[in-house]
């Protein structure tokens, strides 16, 4: 069964696959496309684009942002990553703080191991000195 290509609700023109609004009359192709559309972030464009596109169909501006935590892309107008749920505002700072805390913990663990080895070695040296 062949998939039906959406047509403009205003003039009946077939959809080109990327646009939400008809290039001929400006009418919408469907209520669902309009509801889920991502507006272009460019102030002089603001054209609604199909959900899932990475670039604006008109001006090629980026429609998505990459999450610094998981690397997934989400629409620019969402407050958090759709993949991992991390908020975009302050994300680089939160990631840097988490990485710094993990590095401090790793340094503490290394120091603890080195301290245990040094204490064992020092105890052996003192033991040898006392035996003499």
CSV table of C-alpha atoms in Angstrom, one decimal:
chain,number,residue,atom,x,y,z
A,1,UNK,CA,0.0,0.0,0.0
A,2,UNK,CA,1.4,3.4,-1.1
A,3,UNK,CA,1.8,6.1,1.6
A,4,UNK,CA,-0.3,9.1,1.1
A,5,UNK,CA,1.6,12.4,0.7
A,6,UNK,CA,0.0,15.2,2.8
A,7,UNK,CA,-1.5,18.0,0.8
A,8,UNK,CA,-2.0,21.7,1.8
A,9,UNK,CA,-5.4,22.3,3.5
A,10,UNK,CA,-5.6,25.6,1.7
A,11,UNK,CA,-4.7,24.9,-1.9
A,12,UNK,CA,-4.1,21.2,-2.2
A,13,UNK,CA,-0.4,21.4,-3.1
A,14,UNK,CA,1.6,18.3,-2.1
A,15,UNK,CA,4.0,18.6,0.8
A,16,UNK,CA,7.7,18.6,-0.1
A,17,UNK,CA,8.6,16.6,3.0
A,18,UNK,CA,10.4,19.2,5.1
A,19,UNK,CA,7.9,22.1,5.4
A,20,UNK,CA,5.0,22.6,7.7
A,21,UNK,CA,3.5,25.5,5.8
A,22,UNK,CA,2.7,25.4,2.1
A,23,UNK,CA,5.2,27.4,-0.1
A,24,UNK,CA,2.4,28.5,-2.4
A,25,UNK,CA,-0.4,29.8,-0.1
A,26,UNK,CA,1.1,29.5,3.4
A,27,UNK,CA,-1.5,27.1,4.6
A,28,UNK,CA,-0.7,24.2,6.9
A,29,UNK,CA,-0.4,20.7,5.8
A,30,UNK,CA,-1.9,19.2,8.9
A,31,UNK,CA,-2.9,20.1,12.5
A,32,UNK,CA,-0.4,17.5,13.8
A,33,UNK,CA,2.5,19.0,11.8
A,34,UNK,CA,1.6,22.4,13.1
A,35,UNK,CA,1.3,21.2,16.7
A,36,UNK,CA,4.7,19.5,16.8
A,37,UNK,CA,6.5,22.2,14.6
A,38,UNK,CA,9.8,23.7,15.8
A,39,UNK,CA,10.0,27.4,15.1
A,40,UNK,CA,13.2,28.6,13.5
A,41,UNK,CA,15.4,30.5,16.1
A,42,UNK,CA,16.5,33.1,13.6
A,43,UNK,CA,14.7,36.3,14.4
A,44,UNK,CA,14.2,37.2,10.8
A,45,UNK,CA,12.8,33.8,9.9
A,46,UNK,CA,10.8,32.1,12.7
A,47,UNK,CA,9.3,29.6,10.1
A,48,UNK,CA,7.7,26.5,11.7
A,49,UNK,CA,9.7,23.4,10.8
A,50,UNK,CA,8.9,19.7,11.0
A,51,UNK,CA,9.9,18.0,14.2
A,52,UNK,CA,13.1,15.9,13.6
A,53,UNK,CA,14.8,18.3,11.2
A,54,UNK,CA,18.2,19.7,12.2
A,55,UNK,CA,18.2,22.8,10.0
A,56,UNK,CA,15.5,25.3,9.1
A,57,UNK,CA,13.8,24.5,5.8
A,58,UNK,CA,14.0,28.1,4.8
A,59,UNK,CA,17.2,29.7,6.2
A,60,UNK,CA,19.2,26.6,7.2
A,61,UNK,CA,19.7,27.8,10.8
A,62,UNK,CA,20.2,25.1,13.4
A,63,UNK,CA,17.0,23.8,15.0
A,64,UNK,CA,18.7,21.5,17.5
A,65,UNK,CA,21.2,21.7,20.4
A,66,UNK,CA,23.5,18.9,21.5
A,67,UNK,CA,23.4,17.8,25.1
A,68,UNK,CA,26.8,18.1,26.8
A,69,UNK,CA,26.0,15.0,29.0
A,70,UNK,CA,24.8,12.4,26.5
A,71,UNK,CA,25.5,14.0,23.1
A,72,UNK,CA,21.9,13.6,21.8
A,73,UNK,CA,20.2,16.4,19.9
A,74,UNK,CA,17.0,18.0,21.0
A,75,UNK,CA,14.9,20.9,19.6
A,76,UNK,CA,16.4,24.3,20.5
A,77,UNK,CA,13.2,25.4,22.3
A,78,UNK,CA,13.0,22.5,24.8
A,79,UNK,CA,14.3,23.2,28.3
A,80,UNK,CA,15.9,19.8,28.7
A,81,UNK,CA,17.5,17.0,26.7
A,82,UNK,CA,14.8,14.6,25.3
A,83,UNK,CA,17.2,11.7,25.7
A,84,UNK,CA,18.6,12.0,29.3
A,85,UNK,CA,16.4,14.7,30.8
A,86,UNK,CA,19.3,17.1,31.8
A,87,UNK,CA,18.3,20.7,31.6
A,88,UNK,CA,20.2,22.8,29.1
A,89,UNK,CA,20.5,26.0,31.2
A,90,UNK,CA,23.7,25.8,33.2
A,91,UNK,CA,24.6,22.3,31.7
A,92,UNK,CA,28.3,23.1,31.0
A,93,UNK,CA,28.8,24.3,34.5
A,94,UNK,CA,27.0,21.3,36.0
A,95,UNK,CA,29.1,18.9,33.9
A,96,UNK,CA,32.3,20.6,34.9
A,97,UNK,CA,31.4,20.4,38.6
A,98,UNK,CA,30.5,16.7,38.3
A,99,UNK,CA,33.8,16.0,36.4
A,100,UNK,CA,35.8,18.0,39.1
A,101,UNK,CA,34.1,16.0,41.9
A,102,UNK,CA,34.9,12.7,40.2
A,103,UNK,CA,38.5,13.8,39.7
A,104,UNK,CA,38.8,14.8,43.4
A,105,UNK,CA,37.3,11.4,44.4
A,106,UNK,CA,39.8,9.6,42.2
A,107,UNK,CA,42.7,11.6,43.7
A,108,UNK,CA,41.5,10.7,47.2
A,109,UNK,CA,41.4,7.0,46.3
A,110,UNK,CA,44.9,7.2,44.8
A,111,UNK,CA,46.2,9.0,47.9
A,112,UNK,CA,44.7,6.4,50.1
A,113,UNK,CA,46.3,3.5,48.2
A,114,UNK,CA,49.7,5.3,48.1
A,115,UNK,CA,49.4,6.0,51.8
A,116,UNK,CA,48.7,2.4,52.7
A,117,UNK,CA,51.7,1.2,50.6
A,118,UNK,CA,53.9,3.9,52.2
A,119,UNK,CA,52.8,2.9,55.7
A,120,UNK,CA,53.5,-0.8,55.0
A,121,UNK,CA,56.9,0.0,53.6
A,122,UNK,CA,57.7,2.4,56.5
A,123,UNK,CA,56.6,-0.2,59.0
A,124,UNK,CA,58.9,-2.8,57.4
A,125,UNK,CA,61.8,-0.4,57.5
A,126,UNK,CA,61.2,0.4,61.2
A,127,UNK,CA,60.9,-3.3,61.9
A,128,UNK,CA,64.2,-4.0,60.2
A,129,UNK,CA,65.9,-1.2,62.2
A,130,UNK,CA,64.5,-2.4,65.5
A,131,UNK,CA,65.7,-6.0,64.8
A,132,UNK,CA,69.3,-4.7,64.4
